[in-house]
CSV table of C-alpha atoms in Angstrom, one decimal:
chain,number,residue,atom,x,y,z
A,289,MET,CA,-37.2,19.8,13.3
A,290,ASN,CA,-34.1,18.2,14.5
A,291,ALA,CA,-33.0,14.4,13.9
A,292,GLN,CA,-35.5,12.4,15.8
A,293,ALA,CA,-34.3,8.8,16.7
A,294,ALA,CA,-36.3,6.4,18.5
A,295,ILE,CA,-36.2,2.6,19.4
A,296,LEU,CA,-38.6,-0.4,17.7
A,297,PRO,CA,-39.6,-3.6,18.5
A,298,GLY,CA,-36.4,-5.7,18.1
A,299,ASP,CA,-34.1,-3.8,18.7
A,300,ARG,CA,-33.8,-1.8,16.2
A,301,LEU,CA,-33.1,2.5,15.4
A,302,HIS,CA,-35.1,4.6,13.9
A,303,LEU,CA,-33.7,7.4,12.7
A,304,SER,CA,-35.8,10.3,11.1
A,305,HIS,CA,-35.0,13.9,9.2
A,306,GLY,CA,-37.1,15.6,7.4
A,307,PRO,CA,-37.3,12.9,4.0
A,308,ILE,CA,-34.7,10.7,5.4
A,309,ASP,CA,-35.9,7.9,7.3
A,310,LEU,CA,-34.3,4.6,8.2
A,311,ILE,CA,-34.4,1.5,10.0
A,312,ILE,CA,-31.4,0.0,11.0
A,313,GLY,CA,-30.8,-3.2,12.9
A,314,CYS,CA,-26.7,-4.7,14.5
A,315,ASP,CA,-25.7,-7.7,16.0
A,316,GLY,CA,-22.8,-6.7,18.3
A,317,ALA,CA,-21.6,-3.8,21.1
A,318,ARG,CA,-25.4,-2.1,20.0
A,319,ASP,CA,-25.3,1.1,22.1
A,320,VAL,CA,-22.1,2.2,21.1
A,321,ALA,CA,-22.8,1.5,17.6
A,322,TYR,CA,-27.0,3.0,17.6
A,323,ARG,CA,-24.9,6.4,20.0
A,324,ALA,CA,-22.3,6.3,16.6
A,325,ALA,CA,-25.3,6.2,13.5
A,326,TYR,CA,-27.3,9.0,15.6
A,327,ALA,CA,-24.4,10.9,15.6
A,328,ARG,CA,-23.7,10.8,12.0
A,329,PHE,CA,-27.2,11.0,10.9
A,330,GLU,CA,-27.9,14.8,12.7
A,331,THR,CA,-24.8,16.4,9.7
A,332,VAL,CA,-26.7,14.1,6.6
A,333,LEU,CA,-29.5,16.4,6.0
A,334,THR,CA,-27.2,19.7,6.2
A,335,GLU,CA,-24.2,18.3,4.3
A,336,LEU,CA,-26.6,17.4,1.8
A,337,MET,CA,-28.1,20.8,1.6
A,338,ALA,CA,-25.0,22.8,1.1
A,339,GLU,CA,-24.3,20.9,-2.2
A,340,LEU,CA,-27.7,20.5,-3.7
A,341,PRO,CA,-27.9,22.1,-6.8
A,342,LEU,CA,-24.8,19.9,-8.3
A,343,LEU,CA,-26.3,17.2,-7.1
A,344,ARG,CA,-29.0,18.0,-9.3
A,345,ARG,CA,-27.6,18.8,-12.2
A,346,PRO,CA,-26.4,15.4,-14.4
A,347,VAL,CA,-22.9,14.0,-13.2
A,348,SER,CA,-19.9,16.0,-14.3
A,349,THR,CA,-18.3,17.6,-11.1
A,350,LYS,CA,-16.9,16.1,-8.2
A,351,PRO,CA,-18.7,16.9,-5.2
A,352,VAL,CA,-17.0,18.1,-1.9
A,353,GLY,CA,-19.6,16.7,0.9
A,354,LYS,CA,-18.5,12.5,1.8
A,355,ILE,CA,-22.1,11.3,1.0
A,356,ALA,CA,-21.9,13.7,-2.0
A,357,ARG,CA,-18.8,11.8,-3.3
A,358,ARG,CA,-20.5,8.4,-3.1
A,359,MET,CA,-23.1,9.3,-4.6
A,360,TYR,CA,-21.0,10.4,-8.0
A,361,ARG,CA,-18.8,7.4,-7.7
A,362,ALA,CA,-22.5,5.2,-7.9
A,363,ALA,CA,-23.9,7.2,-10.6
A,364,LEU,CA,-21.1,8.3,-12.9
A,365,PRO,CA,-20.7,4.9,-14.5
A,366,HIS,CA,-24.5,5.9,-15.4
A,367,ALA,CA,-23.7,9.1,-16.4
A,368,ASP,CA,-25.5,9.9,-19.7
A,369,GLY,CA,-26.0,13.3,-20.1
A,370,LEU,CA,-29.5,13.3,-17.8
A,371,THR,CA,-28.8,11.0,-14.9
A,372,THR,CA,-27.3,12.3,-11.4
A,373,PRO,CA,-25.9,12.0,-8.5
A,374,MET,CA,-29.8,12.1,-6.9
A,375,ILE,CA,-30.1,8.7,-8.4
A,376,CYS,CA,-28.7,6.8,-5.2
A,377,VAL,CA,-28.9,9.0,-2.5
A,378,ALA,CA,-31.2,6.4,-0.2
A,379,GLY,CA,-28.4,3.9,-1.1
A,380,ALA,CA,-25.2,6.5,-0.1
A,381,VAL,CA,-26.9,7.5,3.3
A,382,ALA,CA,-27.5,4.5,4.4
A,383,GLU,CA,-23.9,3.1,3.1
A,384,GLU,CA,-22.9,6.4,5.5
A,385,ILE,CA,-24.5,5.7,8.2
A,386,LEU,CA,-23.8,1.8,8.1
A,387,ALA,CA,-20.3,3.0,8.2
A,388,ALA,CA,-19.8,5.1,11.3
A,389,MET,CA,-21.4,2.3,12.6
A,390,VAL,CA,-19.0,-0.1,11.9
A,391,ASP,CA,-16.1,2.6,12.7
A,392,ALA,CA,-17.1,2.9,16.2
A,393,THR,CA,-17.5,-0.3,17.1
A,394,ASP,CA,-16.9,-4.3,16.6
A,395,LEU,CA,-19.9,-5.3,14.8
A,396,THR,CA,-20.3,-9.2,13.3
A,397,ARG,CA,-23.7,-7.9,11.2
A,398,ALA,CA,-25.5,-4.8,10.8
A,399,TYR,CA,-28.0,-3.0,8.1
A,400,VAL,CA,-29.3,0.8,7.2
A,401,ASN,CA,-32.4,0.3,5.2
A,402,ASN,CA,-34.1,3.8,4.0
A,403,GLY,CA,-37.0,3.0,2.2
A,404,GLY,CA,-35.6,0.0,0.6
A,405,ASP,CA,-32.6,0.7,-0.3
A,406,ILE,CA,-30.1,-1.8,1.9
A,407,ALA,CA,-26.2,-0.8,3.1
A,408,LEU,CA,-25.3,-4.3,4.7
A,409,HIS,CA,-22.1,-5.4,7.2
A,410,LEU,CA,-21.5,-8.7,7.2
A,411,THR,CA,-17.9,-10.6,8.6
A,412,HIS,CA,-17.2,-14.3,10.9
A,413,GLY,CA,-19.8,-16.6,8.7
A,414,ALA,CA,-22.7,-14.5,9.4
A,415,THR,CA,-25.5,-14.3,7.5
A,416,PHE,CA,-28.6,-12.2,6.0
A,417,LYS,CA,-32.0,-13.8,5.2
A,418,ILE,CA,-33.6,-10.9,2.7
A,419,ALA,CA,-37.7,-11.2,2.4
A,420,VAL,CA,-38.1,-10.8,-1.5
A,421,ALA,CA,-42.1,-9.6,-2.1
A,422,SER,CA,-43.7,-9.4,-6.1
A,423,PRO,CA,-45.1,-6.0,-6.4
A,424,ASP,CA,-49.2,-7.0,-5.3
A,425,GLY,CA,-47.4,-7.6,-2.4
A,426,HIS,CA,-47.1,-11.5,-2.6
A,427,ASN,CA,-44.8,-12.8,-0.8
A,428,LEU,CA,-42.0,-14.9,-2.4
A,429,GLY,CA,-39.6,-15.9,-0.4
A,430,THR,CA,-36.0,-15.5,1.7
A,431,VAL,CA,-33.0,-14.6,-0.2
A,432,ALA,CA,-29.3,-15.7,1.9
A,433,ILE,CA,-26.8,-12.8,1.4
A,434,THR,CA,-23.5,-15.2,3.8
A,435,SER,CA,-19.9,-13.0,4.6
A,436,ALA,CA,-18.3,-14.6,2.0
A,437,ASP,CA,-20.4,-12.8,-0.9
A,438,PRO,CA,-19.6,-9.6,-2.2
A,439,ILE,CA,-23.1,-8.8,-2.0
A,440,ARG,CA,-23.6,-5.4,1.0
A,441,GLY,CA,-26.2,-3.3,-0.9
A,442,ILE,CA,-29.8,-4.0,-1.8
A,443,ALA,CA,-32.5,-1.5,-3.6
A,444,THR,CA,-35.6,-1.9,-5.3
A,445,SER,CA,-36.9,0.4,-7.6
A,446,GLY,CA,-39.3,1.5,-10.1
A,447,GLN,CA,-42.7,3.4,-11.8
A,448,ARG,CA,-45.0,2.3,-8.9
A,449,GLY,CA,-42.2,3.6,-6.0
A,450,ARG,CA,-41.7,6.8,-3.5
A,451,SER,CA,-39.5,8.0,-7.1
A,452,LEU,CA,-40.4,9.1,-10.2
A,453,SER,CA,-39.5,6.7,-13.5
A,454,LEU,CA,-38.4,6.9,-17.1
A,455,GLY,CA,-39.5,3.3,-17.2
A,456,ILE,CA,-42.4,0.8,-16.8
A,457,ALA,CA,-41.5,-1.8,-14.5
A,458,ASP,CA,-43.7,-2.5,-11.2
A,459,ALA,CA,-40.2,-3.3,-9.9
A,460,VAL,CA,-36.6,-3.7,-10.0
A,461,THR,CA,-34.4,-5.2,-7.3
A,462,VAL,CA,-31.0,-5.1,-7.2
A,463,LEU,CA,-28.6,-7.0,-5.5
A,464,ALA,CA,-25.0,-4.8,-5.9
A,465,ARG,CA,-21.7,-4.0,-3.9
A,466,SER,CA,-22.8,-1.7,-2.1
A,467,ALA,CA,-25.7,0.3,-1.7
A,468,SER,CA,-25.4,2.8,-3.6
A,469,MET,CA,-24.2,1.3,-6.8
A,470,ALA,CA,-27.6,-0.8,-5.7
A,471,ASP,CA,-29.7,1.5,-6.0
A,472,ALA,CA,-28.1,3.7,-9.0
A,473,ALA,CA,-28.3,0.7,-10.9
A,474,ALA,CA,-32.1,0.0,-9.7
A,475,THR,CA,-32.6,3.2,-11.1
A,476,ARG,CA,-31.3,3.0,-14.7
A,477,LEU,CA,-33.1,-0.7,-14.8
A,478,GLY,CA,-36.6,0.6,-14.2
A,479,ASN,CA,-36.4,3.1,-16.6
A,480,ALA,CA,-34.8,0.7,-18.9
A,481,VAL,CA,-38.3,-2.1,-18.2
A,482,ASP,CA,-39.9,0.2,-21.2
A,483,LEU,CA,-42.4,0.4,-25.1
A,484,PRO,CA,-41.4,4.3,-25.9
A,485,ASN,CA,-44.7,5.6,-27.7
A,486,HIS,CA,-46.8,3.2,-27.1
A,487,PRO,CA,-50.6,4.1,-26.2
A,488,ALA,CA,-50.8,2.6,-23.2
A,489,ILE,CA,-48.8,4.5,-21.0
A,490,LYS,CA,-49.0,8.0,-20.2
A,491,ARG,CA,-45.9,10.3,-19.7
A,492,VAL,CA,-45.6,14.0,-18.2
A,493,PRO,CA,-43.3,16.1,-17.8
A,494,ALA,CA,-40.6,15.6,-14.7
A,495,ASN,CA,-41.2,19.2,-14.1
A,496,SER,CA,-45.1,19.6,-14.0
A,497,LEU,CA,-44.9,17.0,-11.1
A,498,ARG,CA,-42.7,18.0,-8.8
A,499,ASP,CA,-40.6,21.2,-8.8
A,500,ASP,CA,-38.0,20.2,-7.1
A,501,THR,CA,-36.9,17.1,-9.8
A,502,ASP,CA,-33.5,16.6,-10.7
A,503,LEU,CA,-35.1,15.3,-14.6
A,504,GLY,CA,-36.3,18.8,-15.2
A,505,SER,CA,-38.9,18.0,-18.8
A,506,ALA,CA,-38.1,14.3,-19.1
A,507,PRO,CA,-41.0,12.5,-19.5
A,508,VAL,CA,-42.4,10.6,-16.3
A,509,VAL,CA,-44.6,7.7,-16.4
A,510,THR,CA,-47.5,8.2,-14.6
A,511,HIS,CA,-50.4,5.3,-15.4
A,512,VAL,CA,-49.6,2.0,-17.3
A,513,GLY,CA,-52.3,0.3,-18.9
A,514,ARG,CA,-52.7,-3.2,-19.5
A,515,LEU,CA,-50.4,-4.3,-21.6
A,516,SER,CA,-50.7,-7.7,-24.0
A,517,GLN,CA,-48.3,-10.4,-22.6
A,518,THR,CA,-46.3,-10.0,-25.8
A,519,ASP,CA,-45.7,-6.0,-24.4
A,520,VAL,CA,-44.8,-7.8,-21.7
A,521,ALA,CA,-42.2,-9.8,-22.3
A,522,GLN,CA,-40.6,-7.3,-25.0
A,523,ALA,CA,-40.0,-4.9,-22.1
A,524,LEU,CA,-38.6,-7.1,-19.4
A,525,GLU,CA,-36.0,-8.0,-22.4
A,526,HIS,CA,-34.9,-4.5,-22.6
A,527,GLY,CA,-34.9,-4.6,-19.3
A,528,GLU,CA,-32.7,-7.4,-19.3
A,529,ALA,CA,-30.3,-6.6,-21.8
A,530,ALA,CA,-29.4,-3.6,-19.8
A,531,ALA,CA,-29.2,-5.8,-16.7
A,532,SER,CA,-27.0,-7.7,-18.9
A,533,ARG,CA,-24.3,-5.2,-19.8
A,534,MET,CA,-24.3,-4.1,-16.5
A,535,SER,CA,-23.5,-7.4,-15.5
A,536,THR,CA,-20.4,-7.7,-17.9
A,537,ALA,CA,-19.8,-4.5,-16.3
A,538,HIS,CA,-19.7,-5.6,-12.6
A,539,LEU,CA,-21.9,-3.0,-11.7
A,540,ILE,CA,-24.9,-5.9,-10.6
A,541,HIS,CA,-24.2,-9.3,-9.1
A,542,GLY,CA,-27.8,-9.7,-9.4
A,543,THR,CA,-31.4,-8.4,-10.4
A,544,ALA,CA,-34.7,-9.5,-11.0
A,545,LEU,CA,-37.2,-7.1,-12.7
A,546,PHE,CA,-41.5,-7.3,-13.0
A,547,LEU,CA,-44.3,-6.4,-14.7
A,548,GLN,CA,-47.4,-7.1,-14.3
A,549,GLY,CA,-47.5,-10.9,-13.9
A,550,GLN,CA,-43.8,-11.0,-15.4
A,551,SER,CA,-40.1,-11.1,-14.4
A,552,ARG,CA,-36.8,-11.8,-15.8
A,553,THR,CA,-34.2,-12.7,-13.4
A,554,LEU,CA,-30.0,-12.7,-14.0
A,555,GLY,CA,-28.0,-13.7,-12.3
A,556,LEU,CA,-30.1,-14.6,-9.4
A,557,SER,CA,-31.1,-18.6,-10.9
A,558,GLU,CA,-29.6,-20.4,-7.5
A,559,ARG,CA,-31.5,-17.7,-5.3
A,560,MET,CA,-34.7,-18.1,-6.7
A,561,LYS,CA,-34.7,-21.5,-6.5
A,562,GLN,CA,-33.8,-20.8,-2.8
A,563,ILE,CA,-36.5,-18.5,-2.5
A,564,GLN,CA,-39.2,-20.7,-4.0
A,565,LYS,CA,-38.4,-23.1,-1.6
A,566,ASP,CA,-39.5,-21.1,1.0
A,567,PRO,CA,-43.5,-20.7,1.5
A,568,HIS,CA,-43.2,-18.9,4.4
A,569,PRO,CA,-40.5,-15.6,4.6
A,570,CYS,CA,-40.0,-13.3,7.0
A,571,LEU,CA,-37.6,-10.3,6.4
A,572,THR,CA,-35.0,-11.5,8.8
A,573,SER,CA,-31.9,-9.5,9.6
């Protein structure tokens, strides 16, 4: 099947091809930007498939394709003998499509949302307000990101998400310099929120669930039972420590970690105050 495109309410563009599903919006020469987005999107899946065996191996050899190189650069700081460039494929695709739009025309604001991994473009004092929700779907408020901020990527990962996870976080949201960096960090932080060998946590080899996984036989979480408040706090502390190391290494600009009704934040204190003051947020772009 070829790449599909449709205009959604609010003049947003929906692009889909195989497992890739994007929602796109922009302020500026929208028609020019959307044509550029679609033209680039048509080649994405073929480009990734050409190097898929390499991208599913632990980070080592630098790939050739443009998107694959974005993945490699974002995954490299997390290389540990298990992490592969696939850790940030969604963020890298979002970045690449956004870059095609920005190269094609002048845009004040633009975003590409790839299943919750979001690449942002902001200029001339423009602002994005991003709705934040707890894992149970309760709206917590909004975070404002301005053109003066270094943040151009947002990603969310966790055990309840669409990807396999080595950790038990209900959700981890990360703000970073790029979408691919946010995607990689969110996955790693979701893995870091964990309680190894806890009897309430069930794990199975990743390849017993998905034949095409890049995680091989690594044990992924399939079930998390009810944990004590002390256990939840300990798991979140593990994630918080990992987030602190990433922040020191300038890999992230902020994160929020969630597990069974508790949360930890790093680098978001002022933004989270803003969230709490907005009782009826809505996703704006």
